[in-house]
Short mmCIF file of N, CA and C in Angstrom, two decimals:
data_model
loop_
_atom_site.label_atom_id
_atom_site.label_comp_id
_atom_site.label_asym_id
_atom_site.label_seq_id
_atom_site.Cartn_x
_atom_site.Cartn_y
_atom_site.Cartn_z
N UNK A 22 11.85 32.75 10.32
CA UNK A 22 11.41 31.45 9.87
C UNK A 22 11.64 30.40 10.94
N UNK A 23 12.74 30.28 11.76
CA UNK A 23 12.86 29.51 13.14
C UNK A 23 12.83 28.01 12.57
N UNK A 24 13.33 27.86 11.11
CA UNK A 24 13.20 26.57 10.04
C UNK A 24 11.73 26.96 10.27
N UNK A 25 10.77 27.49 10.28
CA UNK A 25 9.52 27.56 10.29
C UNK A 25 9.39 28.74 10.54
N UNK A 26 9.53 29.33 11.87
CA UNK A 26 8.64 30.62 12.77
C UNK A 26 9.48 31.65 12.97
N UNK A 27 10.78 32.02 12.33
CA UNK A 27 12.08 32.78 12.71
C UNK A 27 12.40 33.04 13.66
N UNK A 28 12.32 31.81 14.75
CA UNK A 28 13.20 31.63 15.99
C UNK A 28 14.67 31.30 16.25
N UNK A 29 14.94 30.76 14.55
CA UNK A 29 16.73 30.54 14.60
C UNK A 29 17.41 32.31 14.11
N UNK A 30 18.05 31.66 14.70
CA UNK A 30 18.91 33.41 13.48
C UNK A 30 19.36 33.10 12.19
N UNK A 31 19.36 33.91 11.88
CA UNK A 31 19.93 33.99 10.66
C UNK A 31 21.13 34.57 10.31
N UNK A 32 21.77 33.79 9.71
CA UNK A 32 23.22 34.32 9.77
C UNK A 32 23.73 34.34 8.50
N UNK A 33 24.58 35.39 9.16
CA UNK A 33 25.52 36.25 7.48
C UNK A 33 26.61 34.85 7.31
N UNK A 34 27.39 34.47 8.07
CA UNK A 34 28.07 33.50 8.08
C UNK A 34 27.89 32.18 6.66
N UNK A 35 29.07 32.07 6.51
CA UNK A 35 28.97 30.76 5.41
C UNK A 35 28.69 29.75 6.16
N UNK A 36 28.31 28.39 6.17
CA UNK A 36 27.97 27.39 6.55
C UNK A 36 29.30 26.33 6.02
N UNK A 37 29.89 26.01 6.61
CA UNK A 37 30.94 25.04 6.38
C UNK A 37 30.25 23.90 5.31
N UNK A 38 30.84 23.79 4.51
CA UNK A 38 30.68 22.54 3.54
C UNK A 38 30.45 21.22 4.00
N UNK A 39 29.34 20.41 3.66
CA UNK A 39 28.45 19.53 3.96
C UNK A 39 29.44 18.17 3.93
N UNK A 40 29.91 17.66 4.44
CA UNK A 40 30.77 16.83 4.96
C UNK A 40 29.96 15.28 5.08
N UNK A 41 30.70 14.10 4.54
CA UNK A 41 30.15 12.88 4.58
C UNK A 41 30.50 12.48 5.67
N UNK A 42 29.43 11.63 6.56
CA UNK A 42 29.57 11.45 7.75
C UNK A 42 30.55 10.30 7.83
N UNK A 43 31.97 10.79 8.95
CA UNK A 43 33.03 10.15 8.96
C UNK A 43 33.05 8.61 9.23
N UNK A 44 34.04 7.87 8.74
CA UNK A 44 33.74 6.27 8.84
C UNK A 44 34.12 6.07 10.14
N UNK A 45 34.84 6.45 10.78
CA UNK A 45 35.12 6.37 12.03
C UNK A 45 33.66 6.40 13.07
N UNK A 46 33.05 7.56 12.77
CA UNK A 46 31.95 8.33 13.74
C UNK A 46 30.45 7.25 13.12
N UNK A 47 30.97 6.94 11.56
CA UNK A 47 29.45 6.31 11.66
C UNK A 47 29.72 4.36 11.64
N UNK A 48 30.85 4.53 12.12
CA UNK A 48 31.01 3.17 11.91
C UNK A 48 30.37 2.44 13.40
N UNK A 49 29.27 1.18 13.07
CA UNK A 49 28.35 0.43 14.42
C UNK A 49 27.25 0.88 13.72
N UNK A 50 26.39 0.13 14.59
CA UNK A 50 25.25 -0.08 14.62
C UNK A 50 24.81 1.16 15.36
N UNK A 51 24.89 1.64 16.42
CA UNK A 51 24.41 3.30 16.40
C UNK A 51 24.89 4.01 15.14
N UNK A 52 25.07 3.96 14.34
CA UNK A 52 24.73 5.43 12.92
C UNK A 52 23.77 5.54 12.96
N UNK A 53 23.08 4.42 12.51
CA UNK A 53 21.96 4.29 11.50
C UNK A 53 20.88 4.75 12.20
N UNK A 54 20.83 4.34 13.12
CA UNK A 54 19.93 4.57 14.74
C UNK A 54 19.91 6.18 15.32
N UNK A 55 20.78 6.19 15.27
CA UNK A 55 21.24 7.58 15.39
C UNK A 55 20.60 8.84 13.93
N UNK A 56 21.22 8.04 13.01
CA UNK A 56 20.43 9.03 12.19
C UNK A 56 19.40 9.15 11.91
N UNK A 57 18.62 8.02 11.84
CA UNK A 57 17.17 8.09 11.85
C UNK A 57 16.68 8.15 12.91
N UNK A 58 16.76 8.57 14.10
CA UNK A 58 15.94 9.05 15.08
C UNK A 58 16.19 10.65 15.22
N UNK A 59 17.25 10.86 15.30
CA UNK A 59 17.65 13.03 14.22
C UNK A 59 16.69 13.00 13.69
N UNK A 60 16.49 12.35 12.56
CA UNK A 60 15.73 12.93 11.46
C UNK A 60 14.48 12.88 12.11
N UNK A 61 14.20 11.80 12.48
CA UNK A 61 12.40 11.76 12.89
C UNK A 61 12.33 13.26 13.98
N UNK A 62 12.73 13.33 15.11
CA UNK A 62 13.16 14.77 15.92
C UNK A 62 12.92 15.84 14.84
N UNK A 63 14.04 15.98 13.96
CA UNK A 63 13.88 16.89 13.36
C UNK A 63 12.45 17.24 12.07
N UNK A 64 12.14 16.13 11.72
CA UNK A 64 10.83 16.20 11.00
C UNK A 64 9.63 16.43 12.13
N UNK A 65 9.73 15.76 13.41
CA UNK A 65 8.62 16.23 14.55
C UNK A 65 8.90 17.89 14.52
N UNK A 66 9.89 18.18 14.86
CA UNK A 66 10.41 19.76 15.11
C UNK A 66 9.49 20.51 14.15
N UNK A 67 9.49 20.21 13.03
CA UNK A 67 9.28 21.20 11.60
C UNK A 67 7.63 21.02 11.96
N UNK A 68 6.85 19.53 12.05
CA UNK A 68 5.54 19.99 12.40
C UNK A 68 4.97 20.03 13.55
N UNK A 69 5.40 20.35 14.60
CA UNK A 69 5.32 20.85 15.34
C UNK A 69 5.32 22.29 15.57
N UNK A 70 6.05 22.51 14.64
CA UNK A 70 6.51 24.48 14.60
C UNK A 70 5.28 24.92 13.71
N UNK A 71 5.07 24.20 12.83
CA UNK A 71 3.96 24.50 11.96
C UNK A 71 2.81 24.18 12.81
N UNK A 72 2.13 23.72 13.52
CA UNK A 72 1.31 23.39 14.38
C UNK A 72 0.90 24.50 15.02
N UNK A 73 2.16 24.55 16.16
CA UNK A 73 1.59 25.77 17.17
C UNK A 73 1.76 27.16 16.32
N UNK A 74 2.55 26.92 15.28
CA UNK A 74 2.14 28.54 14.59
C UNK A 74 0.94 29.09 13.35
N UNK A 75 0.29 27.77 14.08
CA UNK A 75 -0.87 28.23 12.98
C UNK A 75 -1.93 28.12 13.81
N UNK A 76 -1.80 28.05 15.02
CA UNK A 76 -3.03 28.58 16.43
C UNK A 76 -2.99 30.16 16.78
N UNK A 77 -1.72 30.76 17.21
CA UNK A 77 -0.47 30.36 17.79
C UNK A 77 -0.23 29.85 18.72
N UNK A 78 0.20 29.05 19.14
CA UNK A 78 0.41 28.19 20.73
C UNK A 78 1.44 28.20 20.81
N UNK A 79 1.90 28.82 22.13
CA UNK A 79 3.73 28.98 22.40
C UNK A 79 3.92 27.88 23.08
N UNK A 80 2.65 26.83 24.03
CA UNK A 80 2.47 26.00 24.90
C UNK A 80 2.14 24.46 24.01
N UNK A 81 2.12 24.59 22.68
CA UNK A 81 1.77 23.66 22.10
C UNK A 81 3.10 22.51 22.69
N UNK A 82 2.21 21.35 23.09
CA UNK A 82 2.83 19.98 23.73
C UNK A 82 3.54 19.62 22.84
N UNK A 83 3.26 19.64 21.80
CA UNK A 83 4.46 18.89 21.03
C UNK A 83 5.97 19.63 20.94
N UNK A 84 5.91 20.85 21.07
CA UNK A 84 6.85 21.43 20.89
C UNK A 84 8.61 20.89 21.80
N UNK A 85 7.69 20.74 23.03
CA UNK A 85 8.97 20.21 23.93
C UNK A 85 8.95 18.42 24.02
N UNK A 86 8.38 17.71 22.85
CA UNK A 86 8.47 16.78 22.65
C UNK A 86 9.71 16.34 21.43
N UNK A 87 9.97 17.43 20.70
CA UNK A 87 11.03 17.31 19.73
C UNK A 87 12.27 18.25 20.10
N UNK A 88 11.61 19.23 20.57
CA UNK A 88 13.09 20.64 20.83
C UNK A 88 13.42 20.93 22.59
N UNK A 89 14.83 21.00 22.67
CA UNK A 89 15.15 21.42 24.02
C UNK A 89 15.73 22.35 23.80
N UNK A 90 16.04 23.26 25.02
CA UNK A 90 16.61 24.63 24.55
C UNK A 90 18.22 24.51 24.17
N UNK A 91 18.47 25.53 23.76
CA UNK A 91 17.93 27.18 23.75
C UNK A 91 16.81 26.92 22.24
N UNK A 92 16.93 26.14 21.77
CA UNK A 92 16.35 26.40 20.54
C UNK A 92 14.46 26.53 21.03
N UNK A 93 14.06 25.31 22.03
CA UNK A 93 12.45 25.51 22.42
C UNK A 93 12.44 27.06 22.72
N UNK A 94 13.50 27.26 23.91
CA UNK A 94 12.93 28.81 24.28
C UNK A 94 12.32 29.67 22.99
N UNK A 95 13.66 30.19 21.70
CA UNK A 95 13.38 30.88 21.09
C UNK A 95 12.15 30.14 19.72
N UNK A 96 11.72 29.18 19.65
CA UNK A 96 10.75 28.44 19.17
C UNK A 96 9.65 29.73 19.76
N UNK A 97 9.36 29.07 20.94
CA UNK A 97 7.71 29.70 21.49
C UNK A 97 8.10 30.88 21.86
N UNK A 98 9.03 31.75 22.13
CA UNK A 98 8.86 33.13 22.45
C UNK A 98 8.66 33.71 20.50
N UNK A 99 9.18 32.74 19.54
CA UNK A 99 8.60 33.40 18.38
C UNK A 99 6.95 33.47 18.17
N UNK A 100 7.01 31.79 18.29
CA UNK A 100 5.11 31.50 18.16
C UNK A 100 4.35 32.66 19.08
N UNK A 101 4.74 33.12 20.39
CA UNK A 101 4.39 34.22 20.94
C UNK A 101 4.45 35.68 20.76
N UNK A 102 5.66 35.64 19.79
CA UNK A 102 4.96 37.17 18.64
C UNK A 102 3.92 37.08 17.93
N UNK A 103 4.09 35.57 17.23
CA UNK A 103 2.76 35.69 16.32
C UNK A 103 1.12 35.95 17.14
N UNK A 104 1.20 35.67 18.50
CA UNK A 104 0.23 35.48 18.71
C UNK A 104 -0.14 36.91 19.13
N UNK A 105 0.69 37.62 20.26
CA UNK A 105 0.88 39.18 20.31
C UNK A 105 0.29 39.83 18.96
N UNK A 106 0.87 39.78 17.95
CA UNK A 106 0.65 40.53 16.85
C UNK A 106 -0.54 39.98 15.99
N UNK A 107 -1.35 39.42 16.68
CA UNK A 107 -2.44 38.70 15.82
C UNK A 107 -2.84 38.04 14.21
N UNK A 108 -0.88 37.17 14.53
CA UNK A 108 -0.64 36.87 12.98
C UNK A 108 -0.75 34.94 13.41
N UNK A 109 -0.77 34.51 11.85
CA UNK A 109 -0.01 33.29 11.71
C UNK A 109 0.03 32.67 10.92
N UNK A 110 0.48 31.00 11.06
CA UNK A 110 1.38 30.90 9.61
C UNK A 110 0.80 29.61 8.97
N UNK A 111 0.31 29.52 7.87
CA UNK A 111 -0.67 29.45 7.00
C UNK A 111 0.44 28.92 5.46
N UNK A 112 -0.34 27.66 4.98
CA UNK A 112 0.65 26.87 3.90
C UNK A 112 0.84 26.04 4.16
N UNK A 113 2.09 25.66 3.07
CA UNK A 113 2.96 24.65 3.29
C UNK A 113 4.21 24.77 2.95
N UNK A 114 5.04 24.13 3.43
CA UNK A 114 6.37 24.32 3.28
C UNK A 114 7.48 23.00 3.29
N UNK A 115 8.08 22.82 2.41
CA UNK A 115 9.00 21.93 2.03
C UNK A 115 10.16 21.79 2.48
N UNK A 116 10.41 20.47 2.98
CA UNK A 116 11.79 20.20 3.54
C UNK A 116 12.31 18.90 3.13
N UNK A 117 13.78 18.63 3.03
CA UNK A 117 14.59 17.52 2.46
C UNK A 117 16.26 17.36 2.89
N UNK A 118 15.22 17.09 4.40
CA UNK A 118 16.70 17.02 5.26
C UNK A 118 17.92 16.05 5.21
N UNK A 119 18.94 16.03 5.44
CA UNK A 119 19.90 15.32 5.58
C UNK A 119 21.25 15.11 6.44
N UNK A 120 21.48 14.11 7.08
CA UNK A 120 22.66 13.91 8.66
C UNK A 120 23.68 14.54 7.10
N UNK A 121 24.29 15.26 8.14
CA UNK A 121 25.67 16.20 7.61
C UNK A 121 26.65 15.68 8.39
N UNK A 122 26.05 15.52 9.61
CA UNK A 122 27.61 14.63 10.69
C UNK A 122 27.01 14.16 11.60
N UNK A 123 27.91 13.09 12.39
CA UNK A 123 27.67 12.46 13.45
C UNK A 123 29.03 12.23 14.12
N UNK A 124 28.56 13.01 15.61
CA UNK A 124 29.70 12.72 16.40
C UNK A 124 28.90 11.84 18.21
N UNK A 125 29.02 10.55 18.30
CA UNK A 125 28.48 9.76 18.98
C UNK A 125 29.57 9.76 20.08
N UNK A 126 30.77 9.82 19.73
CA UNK A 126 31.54 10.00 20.69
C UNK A 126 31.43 10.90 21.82
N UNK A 127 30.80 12.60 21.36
CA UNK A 127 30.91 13.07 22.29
C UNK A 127 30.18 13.06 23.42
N UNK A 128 29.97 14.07 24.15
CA UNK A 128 29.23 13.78 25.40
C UNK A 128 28.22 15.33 25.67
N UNK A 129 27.28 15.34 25.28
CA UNK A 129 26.18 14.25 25.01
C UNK A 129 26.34 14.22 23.07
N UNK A 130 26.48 13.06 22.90
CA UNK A 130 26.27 12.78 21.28
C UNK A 130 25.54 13.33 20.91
N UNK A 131 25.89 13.87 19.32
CA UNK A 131 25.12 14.83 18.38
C UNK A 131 25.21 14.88 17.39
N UNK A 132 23.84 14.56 16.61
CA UNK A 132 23.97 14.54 15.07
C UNK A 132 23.59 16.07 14.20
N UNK A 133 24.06 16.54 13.23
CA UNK A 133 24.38 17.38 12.66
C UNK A 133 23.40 17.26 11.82
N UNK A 134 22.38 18.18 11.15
CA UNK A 134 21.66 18.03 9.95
C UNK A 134 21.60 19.26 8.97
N UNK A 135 21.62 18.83 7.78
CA UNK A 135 21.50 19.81 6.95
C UNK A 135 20.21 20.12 6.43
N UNK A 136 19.13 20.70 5.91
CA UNK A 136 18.23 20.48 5.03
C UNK A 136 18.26 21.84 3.98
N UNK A 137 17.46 21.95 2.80
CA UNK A 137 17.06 22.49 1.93
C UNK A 137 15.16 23.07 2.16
N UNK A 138 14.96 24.18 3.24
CA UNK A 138 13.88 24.40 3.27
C UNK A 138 13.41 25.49 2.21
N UNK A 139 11.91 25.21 1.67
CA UNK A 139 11.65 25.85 0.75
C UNK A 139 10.00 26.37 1.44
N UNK A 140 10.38 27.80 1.89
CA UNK A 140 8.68 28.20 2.85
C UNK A 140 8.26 29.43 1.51
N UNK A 141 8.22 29.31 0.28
CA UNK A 141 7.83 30.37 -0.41
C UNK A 141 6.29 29.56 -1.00
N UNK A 142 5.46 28.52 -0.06
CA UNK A 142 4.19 28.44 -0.22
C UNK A 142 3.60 28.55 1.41
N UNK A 143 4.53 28.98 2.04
CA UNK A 143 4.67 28.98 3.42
C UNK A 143 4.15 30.45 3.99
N UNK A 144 3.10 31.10 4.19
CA UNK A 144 2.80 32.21 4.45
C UNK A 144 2.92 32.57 6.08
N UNK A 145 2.87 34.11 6.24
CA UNK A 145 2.62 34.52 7.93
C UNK A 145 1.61 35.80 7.47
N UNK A 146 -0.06 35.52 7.91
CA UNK A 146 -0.49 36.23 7.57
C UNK A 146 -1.64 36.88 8.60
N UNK A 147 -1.70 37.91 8.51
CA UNK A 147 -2.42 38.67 10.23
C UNK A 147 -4.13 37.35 10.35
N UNK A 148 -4.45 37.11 11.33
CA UNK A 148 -5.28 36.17 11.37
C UNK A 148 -6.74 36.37 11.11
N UNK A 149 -7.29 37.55 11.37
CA UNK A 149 -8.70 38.11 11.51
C UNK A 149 -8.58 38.47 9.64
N UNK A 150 -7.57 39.22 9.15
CA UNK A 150 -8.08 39.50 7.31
C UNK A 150 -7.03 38.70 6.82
N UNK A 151 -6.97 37.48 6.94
CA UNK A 151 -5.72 37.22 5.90
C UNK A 151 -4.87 37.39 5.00
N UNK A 152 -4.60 38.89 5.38
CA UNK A 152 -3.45 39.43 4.68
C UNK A 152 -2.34 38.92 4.85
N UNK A 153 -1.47 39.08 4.17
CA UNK A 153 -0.12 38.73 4.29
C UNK A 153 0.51 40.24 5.61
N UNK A 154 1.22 39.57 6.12
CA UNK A 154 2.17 40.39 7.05
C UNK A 154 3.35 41.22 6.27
N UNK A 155 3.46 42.33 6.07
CA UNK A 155 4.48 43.06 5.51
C UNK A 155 5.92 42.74 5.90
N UNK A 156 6.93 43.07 5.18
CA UNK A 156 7.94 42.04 5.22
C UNK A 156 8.15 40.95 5.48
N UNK A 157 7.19 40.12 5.02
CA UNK A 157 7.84 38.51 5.23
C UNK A 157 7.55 37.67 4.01
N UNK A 158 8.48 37.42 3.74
CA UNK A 158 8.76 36.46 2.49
C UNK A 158 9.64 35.21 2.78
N UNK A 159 9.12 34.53 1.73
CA UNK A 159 9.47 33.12 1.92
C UNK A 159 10.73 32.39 0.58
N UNK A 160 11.38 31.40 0.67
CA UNK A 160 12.43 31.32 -0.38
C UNK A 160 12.96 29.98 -0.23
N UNK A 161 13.91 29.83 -0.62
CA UNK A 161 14.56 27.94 -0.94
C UNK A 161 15.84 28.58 -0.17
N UNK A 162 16.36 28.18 1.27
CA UNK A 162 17.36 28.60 2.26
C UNK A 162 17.81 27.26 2.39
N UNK A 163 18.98 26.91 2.78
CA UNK A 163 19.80 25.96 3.76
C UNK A 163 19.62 26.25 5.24
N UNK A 164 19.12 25.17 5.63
CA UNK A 164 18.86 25.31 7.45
C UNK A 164 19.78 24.21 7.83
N UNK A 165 20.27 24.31 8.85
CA UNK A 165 20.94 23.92 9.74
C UNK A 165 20.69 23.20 11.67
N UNK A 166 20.76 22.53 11.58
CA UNK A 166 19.79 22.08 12.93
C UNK A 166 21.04 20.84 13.53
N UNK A 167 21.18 20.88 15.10
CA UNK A 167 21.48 19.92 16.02
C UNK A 167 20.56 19.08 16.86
N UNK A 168 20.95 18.01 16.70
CA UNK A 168 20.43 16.84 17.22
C UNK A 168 21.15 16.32 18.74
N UNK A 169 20.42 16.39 19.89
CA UNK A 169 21.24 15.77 21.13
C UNK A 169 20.85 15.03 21.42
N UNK A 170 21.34 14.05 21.74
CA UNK A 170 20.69 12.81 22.29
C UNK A 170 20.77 12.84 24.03
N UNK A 171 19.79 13.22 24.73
CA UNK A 171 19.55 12.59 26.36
C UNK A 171 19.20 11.88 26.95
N UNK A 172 19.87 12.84 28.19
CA UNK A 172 20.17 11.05 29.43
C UNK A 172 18.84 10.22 29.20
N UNK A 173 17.81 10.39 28.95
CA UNK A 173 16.54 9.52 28.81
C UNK A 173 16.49 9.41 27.81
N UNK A 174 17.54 9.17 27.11
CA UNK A 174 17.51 8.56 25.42
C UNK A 174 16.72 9.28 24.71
N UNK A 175 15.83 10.33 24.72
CA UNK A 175 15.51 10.95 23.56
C UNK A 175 16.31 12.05 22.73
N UNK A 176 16.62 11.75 21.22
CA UNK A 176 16.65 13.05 20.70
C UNK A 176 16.31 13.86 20.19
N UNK A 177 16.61 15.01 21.00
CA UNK A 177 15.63 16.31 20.49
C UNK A 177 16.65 17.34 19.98
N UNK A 178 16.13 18.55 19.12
CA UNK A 178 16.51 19.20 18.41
C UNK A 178 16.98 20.74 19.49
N UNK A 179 18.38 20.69 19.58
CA UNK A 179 18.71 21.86 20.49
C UNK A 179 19.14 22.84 19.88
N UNK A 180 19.24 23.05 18.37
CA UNK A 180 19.82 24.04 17.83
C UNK A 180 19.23 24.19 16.20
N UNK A 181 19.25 25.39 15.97
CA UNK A 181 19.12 25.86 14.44
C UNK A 181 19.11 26.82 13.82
N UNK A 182 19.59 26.87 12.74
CA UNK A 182 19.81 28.18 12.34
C UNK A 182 19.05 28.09 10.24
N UNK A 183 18.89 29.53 9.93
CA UNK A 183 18.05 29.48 8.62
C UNK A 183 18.79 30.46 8.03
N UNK A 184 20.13 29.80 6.72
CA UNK A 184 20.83 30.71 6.41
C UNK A 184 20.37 31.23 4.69
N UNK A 185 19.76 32.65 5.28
CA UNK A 185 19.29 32.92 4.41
C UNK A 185 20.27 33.75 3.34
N UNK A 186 21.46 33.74 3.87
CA UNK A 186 22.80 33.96 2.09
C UNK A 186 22.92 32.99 1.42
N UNK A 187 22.54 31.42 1.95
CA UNK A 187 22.92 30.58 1.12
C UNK A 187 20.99 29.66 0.53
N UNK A 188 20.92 30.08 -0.81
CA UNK A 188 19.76 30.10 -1.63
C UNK A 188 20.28 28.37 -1.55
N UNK A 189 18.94 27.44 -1.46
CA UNK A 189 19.56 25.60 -2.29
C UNK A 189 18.15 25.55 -3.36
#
């Protein structure tokens, strides 16, 4: 699923409990700023992923407009199975993200997000008969995604993961 294209992993791992972002870390006028530019990143991320995986385009421009690696790498080397395997991904799919943390202090600052993705109207299906692709199913998962902010002030999405033990 890759929060979209299954470029994140998926992990057996529990996900640490969703934590209110500390008064310390969100206290100023960067929070707010901070969190709403994560989120926008991370909402570019999601259609963007949906974009190039419904061409497939591993080269789709937008892609390195929201994500830096490692997460872009494994982004388009996924969109590049789909395209290898003459599949893609077809629907829609629901998301209702939310800053889980913010640490501005560090270096390079990074906001933490949680969301509730729901891809079970979200298909991957071979492109020439629109079949569905065997084993792939879709469901209501907790995703997990990092936000970095760089030296040229943009933030983009460097990390994510789609934990599919924990159902929201």
């Amino acid at each position: 699923m890759a929060l979209l294209v299954g470029a994140c992993s998926s992990s057996g791992e529990a996900t640490p409990p969703v934590a209110a972002p500390s008064t310390a870390a969100s206290a100023g006028p960067d929070a707010g700023a901070a969190s709403k530019a994560a989120l926008a990143a991370y909402n570019g991320y999601l259609a963007a992923s949906r974009d190039a995986s419904a061409d497939p385009d591993p080269t789709h421009p937008a892609l390195a407009k929201y994500l830096a690696d490692p997460l872009l790498t494994r982004v388009r080397d996924t969109v590049r199975d789909l395209e290898t395997h003459g599949a893609v991904r077809t629907g829609k799919m629901v998301s209702d993200p939310r800053v889980s943390a913010l640490d501005l202090t560090a270096d390079p600052p990074t906001v933490s997000i949680q969301d509730c993705i729901d891809s079970s109207g979200y298909k991957m299906v071979y492109a020439k008969s629109k079949k569905p692709v065997p084993g792939t199913v879709g469901g209501r998962y907790v995703a997990t995604a990092t936000a970095t902010l760089y030296p040229d002030g943009r933030w983009l999405i460097s990390d994510g993961a789609i934990h599919q033990d924990q159902p929201c």
